[in-house]
């Protein structure tokens, strides 16, 4: 015979259904995921806001990471040749200055020498298109006119407001010098960074954090080297094709292709469209079709041969992810954001890939390998090795 104590222990009266939660388990799981998503979005928004507010310090750091990724193999080769680390880092930075400065000089010179010719050709193409398509031609003509007006207005503003111009140039030089110094320290002290990571991180998480850092930097390194090599091939091929077709401003258009290659998909589309329009304006429809064939052939070569061979092992991102990254970077920091967004997204993708491997293998077990060495036995090569 049951008594009141039995009823209290059972938690419910006889015949009454047990207490049920207000929401089913599926709804509670969905709410938990939504809360986690909102928390992650808030953290990301705060991080982006801090980067924008501290852009004077963040931009040189990002540029230094890109420079370290571009010439990291050169530094490691110099170290293997028994050179002092400081000397090897200094020579690598000098090579970086020569490469970036030389490429910048060639690109700017080509664009300055042929810029007026390209703008004139675009306006001529706009007039031809206006006769056939109306509004589209007018829009292109306005775009070309506004581009030249903006350049002229910028020059006159810089000339009249000398103090403002000097301030902008001073900020640019300061950022470039800071990025170069950071590149030197990133290359020389990468082994110290690995040891510091082992010292600061909790004991069990240090090897995994090191693998994540290495994978992220390898993604940046692969993107920079692969994109630079592909951009050079694209620019040379399109420039040679335009020279054969006797398209005016071929060197400037090739320089535009080289710069645009660092903005995947969008940069190639814009630079290729400009080259075709210039060919259409100065050489007619037949030459424009040949120019279109050259651009398409180069893009097919890039998409089906160069990218799978060069970047498939280091950077694997869906085109939709790349386009979203470019859009987000443009909305945050304009052209600079478009240039930096893809390598940073590649680094994040590499880190997430390493995390996925870690949890797929079981978070409680660490795979054996050189990354699991003790802090004192950590490799002295850069974090990208």
Tab-separated table of C-alpha atoms in Angstrom:
chain	number	residue	atom	x	y	z
A	1	UNK	CA	0.000	0.000	0.000
A	2	UNK	CA	1.444	3.375	-1.125
A	3	UNK	CA	1.633	6.232	1.299
A	4	UNK	CA	2.426	9.932	0.994
A	5	UNK	CA	6.178	9.335	1.150
A	6	UNK	CA	5.952	6.987	-1.811
A	7	UNK	CA	4.024	9.689	-3.668
A	8	UNK	CA	6.706	12.301	-2.881
A	9	UNK	CA	9.517	9.998	-4.054
A	10	UNK	CA	7.772	9.257	-7.314
A	11	UNK	CA	7.461	12.982	-8.101
A	12	UNK	CA	3.903	12.705	-9.391
A	13	UNK	CA	0.529	11.499	-8.245
A	14	UNK	CA	-0.795	8.157	-9.507
A	15	UNK	CA	-2.427	8.544	-12.890
A	16	UNK	CA	-0.975	12.018	-13.568
A	17	UNK	CA	1.465	12.210	-16.552
A	18	UNK	CA	5.066	13.113	-15.675
A	19	UNK	CA	6.135	16.719	-15.988
A	20	UNK	CA	6.951	17.588	-19.660
A	21	UNK	CA	9.152	20.528	-20.794
A	22	UNK	CA	7.551	23.633	-22.215
A	23	UNK	CA	9.326	23.222	-25.588
A	24	UNK	CA	10.220	20.018	-27.403
A	25	UNK	CA	13.844	18.993	-27.625
A	26	UNK	CA	14.091	20.029	-31.305
A	27	UNK	CA	12.993	23.577	-30.531
A	28	UNK	CA	15.448	23.854	-27.655
A	29	UNK	CA	18.280	22.645	-29.861
A	30	UNK	CA	17.341	25.171	-32.546
A	31	UNK	CA	17.267	27.939	-29.938
A	32	UNK	CA	20.695	26.904	-28.654
A	33	UNK	CA	22.153	26.982	-32.178
A	34	UNK	CA	20.579	30.388	-32.820
A	35	UNK	CA	22.055	31.753	-29.606
A	36	UNK	CA	25.484	30.371	-30.534
A	37	UNK	CA	25.196	31.879	-34.029
A	38	UNK	CA	24.250	35.282	-32.651
A	39	UNK	CA	27.151	35.150	-30.198
A	40	UNK	CA	29.625	34.280	-32.978
A	41	UNK	CA	28.193	37.059	-35.188
A	42	UNK	CA	28.527	39.562	-32.342
A	43	UNK	CA	32.151	38.563	-31.723
A	44	UNK	CA	32.950	38.825	-35.445
A	45	UNK	CA	31.241	42.230	-35.695
A	46	UNK	CA	33.216	43.469	-32.684
A	47	UNK	CA	36.448	42.175	-34.208
A	48	UNK	CA	35.740	43.890	-37.545
A	49	UNK	CA	34.869	47.132	-35.746
A	50	UNK	CA	38.115	47.014	-33.775
A	51	UNK	CA	40.112	46.324	-36.954
A	52	UNK	CA	38.501	49.306	-38.677
A	53	UNK	CA	39.098	51.579	-35.703
A	54	UNK	CA	42.708	50.382	-35.389
A	55	UNK	CA	43.338	50.198	-39.132
A	56	UNK	CA	46.544	52.241	-38.805
A	57	UNK	CA	48.043	49.353	-36.818
A	58	UNK	CA	46.135	46.410	-38.297
A	59	UNK	CA	46.869	47.179	-41.963
A	60	UNK	CA	50.704	47.010	-41.615
A	61	UNK	CA	50.362	43.727	-39.714
A	62	UNK	CA	48.242	42.193	-42.473
A	63	UNK	CA	50.572	43.493	-45.175
A	64	UNK	CA	53.534	42.055	-43.259
A	65	UNK	CA	51.826	38.661	-43.125
A	66	UNK	CA	51.282	38.774	-46.892
A	67	UNK	CA	54.893	39.793	-47.477
A	68	UNK	CA	56.148	37.039	-45.180
A	69	UNK	CA	53.993	34.525	-47.014
A	70	UNK	CA	55.226	35.686	-50.412
A	71	UNK	CA	58.968	35.498	-49.666
A	72	UNK	CA	58.999	32.995	-46.797
A	73	UNK	CA	60.579	30.251	-48.978
A	74	UNK	CA	63.426	32.629	-49.888
A	75	UNK	CA	64.153	33.251	-46.220
A	76	UNK	CA	64.143	29.536	-45.392
A	77	UNK	CA	66.512	28.819	-48.277
A	78	UNK	CA	68.913	31.510	-47.035
A	79	UNK	CA	68.787	30.018	-43.529
A	80	UNK	CA	69.599	26.581	-44.935
A	81	UNK	CA	72.659	28.177	-46.560
A	82	UNK	CA	73.981	28.847	-43.016
A	83	UNK	CA	73.289	32.575	-43.105
A	84	UNK	CA	72.574	34.408	-39.881
A	85	UNK	CA	68.836	34.753	-39.272
A	86	UNK	CA	68.972	38.540	-39.061
A	87	UNK	CA	71.003	38.746	-42.249
A	88	UNK	CA	68.680	36.327	-44.037
A	89	UNK	CA	65.612	38.292	-42.918
A	90	UNK	CA	67.270	41.567	-43.970
A	91	UNK	CA	68.118	40.224	-47.436
A	92	UNK	CA	64.590	38.888	-47.806
A	93	UNK	CA	63.114	42.265	-46.887
A	94	UNK	CA	65.456	43.950	-49.374
A	95	UNK	CA	64.240	41.546	-52.045
A	96	UNK	CA	60.657	42.333	-51.020
A	97	UNK	CA	61.310	46.050	-51.502
A	98	UNK	CA	62.859	45.396	-54.909
A	99	UNK	CA	60.017	43.111	-56.037
A	100	UNK	CA	57.151	45.244	-54.757
A	101	UNK	CA	58.801	48.528	-55.728
A	102	UNK	CA	59.741	47.276	-59.180
A	103	UNK	CA	56.314	45.811	-59.840
A	104	UNK	CA	54.640	48.967	-58.552
A	105	UNK	CA	56.851	51.159	-60.731
A	106	UNK	CA	56.129	49.078	-63.845
A	107	UNK	CA	52.383	49.001	-63.184
A	108	UNK	CA	52.085	52.703	-62.358
A	109	UNK	CA	54.284	53.731	-65.280
A	110	UNK	CA	52.291	51.630	-67.706
A	111	UNK	CA	48.998	52.971	-66.413
A	112	UNK	CA	50.201	56.583	-66.419
A	113	UNK	CA	51.681	56.357	-69.921
A	114	UNK	CA	48.614	54.735	-71.447
A	115	UNK	CA	45.904	55.911	-69.043
A	116	UNK	CA	44.674	58.773	-71.221
A	117	UNK	CA	44.667	56.541	-74.271
A	118	UNK	CA	42.663	53.874	-72.460
A	119	UNK	CA	40.134	56.415	-71.156
A	120	UNK	CA	39.779	57.939	-74.642
A	121	UNK	CA	39.236	54.502	-76.127
A	122	UNK	CA	36.613	53.694	-73.498
A	123	UNK	CA	34.746	56.899	-74.311
A	124	UNK	CA	34.920	56.079	-78.004
A	125	UNK	CA	33.600	52.594	-77.303
A	126	UNK	CA	30.822	54.139	-75.217
A	127	UNK	CA	29.798	56.347	-78.118
A	128	UNK	CA	29.694	53.361	-80.448
A	129	UNK	CA	27.659	51.368	-77.945
A	130	UNK	CA	25.308	54.311	-77.435
A	131	UNK	CA	24.330	54.194	-81.081
A	132	UNK	CA	23.395	50.534	-80.732
A	133	UNK	CA	22.312	50.035	-77.105
A	134	UNK	CA	21.420	53.477	-75.766
A	135	UNK	CA	21.476	53.546	-71.969
A	136	UNK	CA	24.341	51.072	-71.547
A	137	UNK	CA	26.624	53.176	-73.715
A	138	UNK	CA	25.689	56.360	-71.884
A	139	UNK	CA	26.481	54.724	-68.550
A	140	UNK	CA	29.885	53.583	-69.792
A	141	UNK	CA	30.637	57.049	-71.169
A	142	UNK	CA	29.700	58.630	-67.856
A	143	UNK	CA	31.900	56.118	-66.037
A	144	UNK	CA	34.932	56.921	-68.200
A	145	UNK	CA	34.347	60.667	-67.917
A	146	UNK	CA	33.904	60.504	-64.163
A	147	UNK	CA	37.045	58.401	-63.790
A	148	UNK	CA	39.119	61.000	-65.602
A	149	UNK	CA	37.399	63.811	-63.681
A	150	UNK	CA	38.132	62.129	-60.364
A	151	UNK	CA	41.790	61.663	-61.270
A	152	UNK	CA	42.066	65.314	-62.346
A	153	UNK	CA	40.239	66.521	-59.263
A	154	UNK	CA	42.436	64.397	-57.002
A	155	UNK	CA	45.561	65.848	-58.606
A	156	UNK	CA	44.354	69.424	-58.297
A	157	UNK	CA	43.280	68.866	-54.707
A	158	UNK	CA	46.664	67.412	-53.821
A	159	UNK	CA	48.401	70.318	-55.516
A	160	UNK	CA	46.267	73.012	-53.843
A	161	UNK	CA	46.153	71.370	-50.447
A	162	UNK	CA	49.826	70.597	-50.038
A	163	UNK	CA	49.526	69.908	-46.317
A	164	UNK	CA	46.793	67.321	-46.813
A	165	UNK	CA	48.768	65.701	-49.611
A	166	UNK	CA	51.901	65.517	-47.487
A	167	UNK	CA	49.877	64.027	-44.638
A	168	UNK	CA	48.482	61.274	-46.867
A	169	UNK	CA	51.898	60.509	-48.328
A	170	UNK	CA	53.404	60.494	-44.842
A	171	UNK	CA	50.802	58.033	-43.580
A	172	UNK	CA	51.416	55.777	-46.571
A	173	UNK	CA	55.183	55.833	-46.071
A	174	UNK	CA	54.810	55.188	-42.337
A	175	UNK	CA	52.527	52.219	-42.968
A	176	UNK	CA	54.916	50.827	-45.596
A	177	UNK	CA	57.952	51.168	-43.314
A	178	UNK	CA	56.093	49.599	-40.395
A	179	UNK	CA	54.945	46.708	-42.595
A	180	UNK	CA	58.529	46.163	-43.765
A	181	UNK	CA	59.871	46.122	-40.206
A	182	UNK	CA	57.136	43.731	-39.112
A	183	UNK	CA	57.976	41.473	-42.051
A	184	UNK	CA	61.601	41.403	-40.850
A	185	UNK	CA	60.588	40.411	-37.319
A	186	UNK	CA	57.975	37.898	-38.502
A	187	UNK	CA	60.625	36.127	-40.575
A	188	UNK	CA	63.480	36.286	-38.062
A	189	UNK	CA	61.546	35.472	-34.884
A	190	UNK	CA	59.083	32.890	-36.164
A	191	UNK	CA	60.744	30.141	-34.096
A	192	UNK	CA	60.432	32.326	-30.991
A	193	UNK	CA	56.741	32.753	-31.763
A	194	UNK	CA	56.342	28.969	-31.816
A	195	UNK	CA	58.071	28.624	-28.465
A	196	UNK	CA	55.999	31.446	-27.002
A	197	UNK	CA	52.852	29.696	-28.210
A	198	UNK	CA	53.908	26.555	-26.351
A	199	UNK	CA	54.730	28.567	-23.231
A	200	UNK	CA	51.494	30.558	-23.108
A	201	UNK	CA	48.991	27.974	-24.261
A	202	UNK	CA	47.610	25.312	-21.931
A	203	UNK	CA	49.777	22.228	-22.071
A	204	UNK	CA	47.351	19.970	-23.915
A	205	UNK	CA	46.286	22.579	-26.454
A	206	UNK	CA	49.698	23.878	-27.536
A	207	UNK	CA	50.345	21.285	-30.289
A	208	UNK	CA	46.888	21.803	-31.761
A	209	UNK	CA	47.240	25.600	-31.674
A	210	UNK	CA	50.596	25.300	-33.419
A	211	UNK	CA	49.087	23.109	-36.154
A	212	UNK	CA	46.277	25.627	-36.637
A	213	UNK	CA	48.717	28.539	-36.870
A	214	UNK	CA	50.900	26.674	-39.340
A	215	UNK	CA	47.945	25.710	-41.483
A	216	UNK	CA	46.598	29.268	-41.542
A	217	UNK	CA	49.961	30.723	-42.533
A	218	UNK	CA	50.466	28.028	-45.158
A	219	UNK	CA	47.161	29.075	-46.702
A	220	UNK	CA	48.293	32.723	-46.868
A	221	UNK	CA	51.649	31.658	-48.268
A	222	UNK	CA	50.058	29.439	-50.900
A	223	UNK	CA	47.604	32.138	-51.937
A	224	UNK	CA	50.252	34.845	-52.289
A	225	UNK	CA	52.748	32.747	-54.222
A	226	UNK	CA	50.114	31.110	-56.405
A	227	UNK	CA	48.222	34.314	-57.141
A	228	UNK	CA	51.409	36.233	-57.980
A	229	UNK	CA	52.555	33.520	-60.372
A	230	UNK	CA	49.128	33.277	-62.005
A	231	UNK	CA	48.831	37.075	-62.247
A	232	UNK	CA	52.202	37.269	-63.987
A	233	UNK	CA	51.260	34.582	-66.509
A	234	UNK	CA	47.862	36.198	-67.177
A	235	UNK	CA	49.385	39.650	-67.641
A	236	UNK	CA	52.127	38.406	-69.988
A	237	UNK	CA	49.756	36.310	-72.103
A	238	UNK	CA	47.113	39.031	-72.456
A	239	UNK	CA	49.733	41.723	-73.112
A	240	UNK	CA	51.343	39.632	-75.853
A	241	UNK	CA	47.935	38.923	-77.373
A	242	UNK	CA	46.977	42.609	-77.366
A	243	UNK	CA	50.346	43.586	-78.852
A	244	UNK	CA	49.865	41.059	-81.658
A	245	UNK	CA	46.407	42.497	-82.284
A	246	UNK	CA	47.939	46.018	-82.186
A	247	UNK	CA	45.522	47.191	-79.498
A	248	UNK	CA	46.606	50.601	-78.112
A	249	UNK	CA	47.616	50.755	-74.463
A	250	UNK	CA	48.489	47.041	-74.353
A	251	UNK	CA	51.117	47.511	-71.622
A	252	UNK	CA	48.725	49.460	-69.417
A	253	UNK	CA	46.003	46.867	-69.948
A	254	UNK	CA	48.457	44.111	-69.054
A	255	UNK	CA	49.373	45.979	-65.861
A	256	UNK	CA	45.666	46.285	-65.061
A	257	UNK	CA	45.294	42.525	-65.551
A	258	UNK	CA	48.210	41.877	-63.182
A	259	UNK	CA	46.721	44.042	-60.418
A	260	UNK	CA	43.204	42.708	-60.973
A	261	UNK	CA	44.372	39.109	-60.584
A	262	UNK	CA	44.728	39.678	-56.832
A	263	UNK	CA	40.939	40.119	-56.705
A	264	UNK	CA	39.729	36.695	-57.900
A	265	UNK	CA	36.928	36.540	-60.489
A	266	UNK	CA	35.924	40.184	-60.202
A	267	UNK	CA	39.349	41.608	-61.085
A	268	UNK	CA	39.753	39.334	-64.108
A	269	UNK	CA	36.278	40.234	-65.352
A	270	UNK	CA	36.837	44.003	-65.064
A	271	UNK	CA	40.325	44.042	-66.597
A	272	UNK	CA	39.261	41.720	-69.418
A	273	UNK	CA	36.189	43.838	-70.167
A	274	UNK	CA	38.311	47.002	-70.337
A	275	UNK	CA	40.749	45.329	-72.756
A	276	UNK	CA	37.905	44.197	-75.025
A	277	UNK	CA	36.266	47.627	-75.022
A	278	UNK	CA	39.547	49.340	-75.897
A	279	UNK	CA	40.063	46.889	-78.750
A	280	UNK	CA	36.500	47.501	-79.936
A	281	UNK	CA	36.958	51.279	-79.901
A	282	UNK	CA	40.277	51.453	-81.746
A	283	UNK	CA	40.383	48.343	-83.889
A	284	UNK	CA	36.781	47.490	-84.594
A	285	UNK	CA	34.461	44.597	-83.901
A	286	UNK	CA	36.621	41.870	-85.451
A	287	UNK	CA	39.697	42.737	-83.378
A	288	UNK	CA	37.467	43.056	-80.298
A	289	UNK	CA	36.247	39.503	-80.902
A	290	UNK	CA	39.843	38.341	-81.224
A	291	UNK	CA	40.659	40.152	-77.975
A	292	UNK	CA	37.693	38.425	-76.373
A	293	UNK	CA	39.098	35.116	-77.570
A	294	UNK	CA	42.497	35.920	-76.049
A	295	UNK	CA	40.961	36.885	-72.704
A	296	UNK	CA	38.742	33.776	-72.632
A	297	UNK	CA	41.661	31.519	-73.582
A	298	UNK	CA	43.782	32.949	-70.769
A	299	UNK	CA	40.917	32.567	-68.299
A	300	UNK	CA	40.357	28.944	-69.376
A	301	UNK	CA	44.088	28.298	-68.986
A	302	UNK	CA	43.983	29.841	-65.518
A	303	UNK	CA	40.830	28.084	-64.340
A	304	UNK	CA	41.548	24.599	-65.703
A	305	UNK	CA	45.351	24.360	-65.628
A	306	UNK	CA	47.092	26.966	-63.490
A	307	UNK	CA	44.824	27.127	-60.448
A	308	UNK	CA	44.429	23.319	-60.072
A	309	UNK	CA	48.197	22.859	-60.417
A	310	UNK	CA	49.344	25.772	-58.259
A	311	UNK	CA	46.697	26.442	-55.620
A	312	UNK	CA	44.806	23.172	-55.224
A	313	UNK	CA	47.094	21.923	-52.449
A	314	UNK	CA	47.094	25.094	-50.381
A	315	UNK	CA	43.913	27.086	-51.018
A	316	UNK	CA	40.618	25.283	-51.547
A	317	UNK	CA	37.657	27.645	-51.345
A	318	UNK	CA	34.352	27.600	-53.129
A	319	UNK	CA	33.875	30.497	-55.586
A	320	UNK	CA	30.777	31.615	-53.661
A	321	UNK	CA	32.870	31.945	-50.491
A	322	UNK	CA	35.455	33.991	-52.400
A	323	UNK	CA	32.806	36.333	-53.812
A	324	UNK	CA	31.228	36.834	-50.396
A	325	UNK	CA	34.660	37.569	-48.907
A	326	UNK	CA	35.379	40.138	-51.625
A	327	UNK	CA	31.993	41.786	-51.076
A	328	UNK	CA	32.492	41.932	-47.312
A	329	UNK	CA	36.028	43.296	-47.690
A	330	UNK	CA	34.860	45.995	-50.102
A	331	UNK	CA	32.091	47.060	-47.730
A	332	UNK	CA	34.533	47.321	-44.810
A	333	UNK	CA	37.697	48.790	-46.340
A	334	UNK	CA	37.113	49.450	-50.039
A	335	UNK	CA	39.785	48.329	-52.512
A	336	UNK	CA	42.241	47.460	-49.735
A	337	UNK	CA	39.579	45.268	-48.144
A	338	UNK	CA	39.004	43.491	-51.464
A	339	UNK	CA	42.727	42.758	-51.754
A	340	UNK	CA	43.108	41.511	-48.171
A	341	UNK	CA	39.814	39.654	-47.775
A	342	UNK	CA	40.649	36.589	-49.878
A	343	UNK	CA	44.018	35.666	-48.256
A	344	UNK	CA	42.510	36.207	-44.804
A	345	UNK	CA	39.552	34.023	-45.747
A	346	UNK	CA	42.019	31.398	-46.985
A	347	UNK	CA	43.771	31.500	-43.598
A	348	UNK	CA	40.474	31.127	-41.722
A	349	UNK	CA	39.513	28.260	-44.031
A	350	UNK	CA	42.804	26.520	-43.285
A	351	UNK	CA	42.346	26.921	-39.536
A	352	UNK	CA	38.790	25.571	-39.707
A	353	UNK	CA	40.008	22.625	-41.783
A	354	UNK	CA	42.586	21.807	-39.125
A	355	UNK	CA	39.938	22.059	-36.402
A	356	UNK	CA	37.656	19.743	-38.331
A	357	UNK	CA	40.449	17.192	-38.655
A	358	UNK	CA	41.175	17.479	-34.943
A	359	UNK	CA	37.603	16.864	-33.818
A	360	UNK	CA	37.028	14.183	-36.449
A	361	UNK	CA	39.982	12.245	-35.039
A	362	UNK	CA	38.771	12.848	-31.486
A	363	UNK	CA	39.587	15.888	-29.390
A	364	UNK	CA	41.080	13.728	-26.672
A	365	UNK	CA	43.724	12.164	-28.913
A	366	UNK	CA	46.562	14.003	-30.589
A	367	UNK	CA	48.060	12.638	-33.771
A	368	UNK	CA	51.725	11.877	-33.536
A	369	UNK	CA	54.091	13.977	-35.594
A	370	UNK	CA	56.647	16.735	-35.432
A	371	UNK	CA	54.032	19.206	-34.273
A	372	UNK	CA	53.636	17.256	-31.026
A	373	UNK	CA	57.185	17.847	-29.928
A	374	UNK	CA	57.889	19.457	-26.630
A	375	UNK	CA	58.325	23.221	-26.550
A	376	UNK	CA	62.056	22.868	-26.242
A	377	UNK	CA	62.108	20.576	-29.298
A	378	UNK	CA	60.009	22.804	-31.511
A	379	UNK	CA	61.433	23.353	-34.990
A	380	UNK	CA	63.404	26.481	-35.582
A	381	UNK	CA	62.023	26.987	-39.071
A	382	UNK	CA	59.325	29.601	-39.676
A	383	UNK	CA	55.777	28.792	-38.761
A	384	UNK	CA	54.978	28.117	-42.393
A	385	UNK	CA	57.490	25.317	-42.773
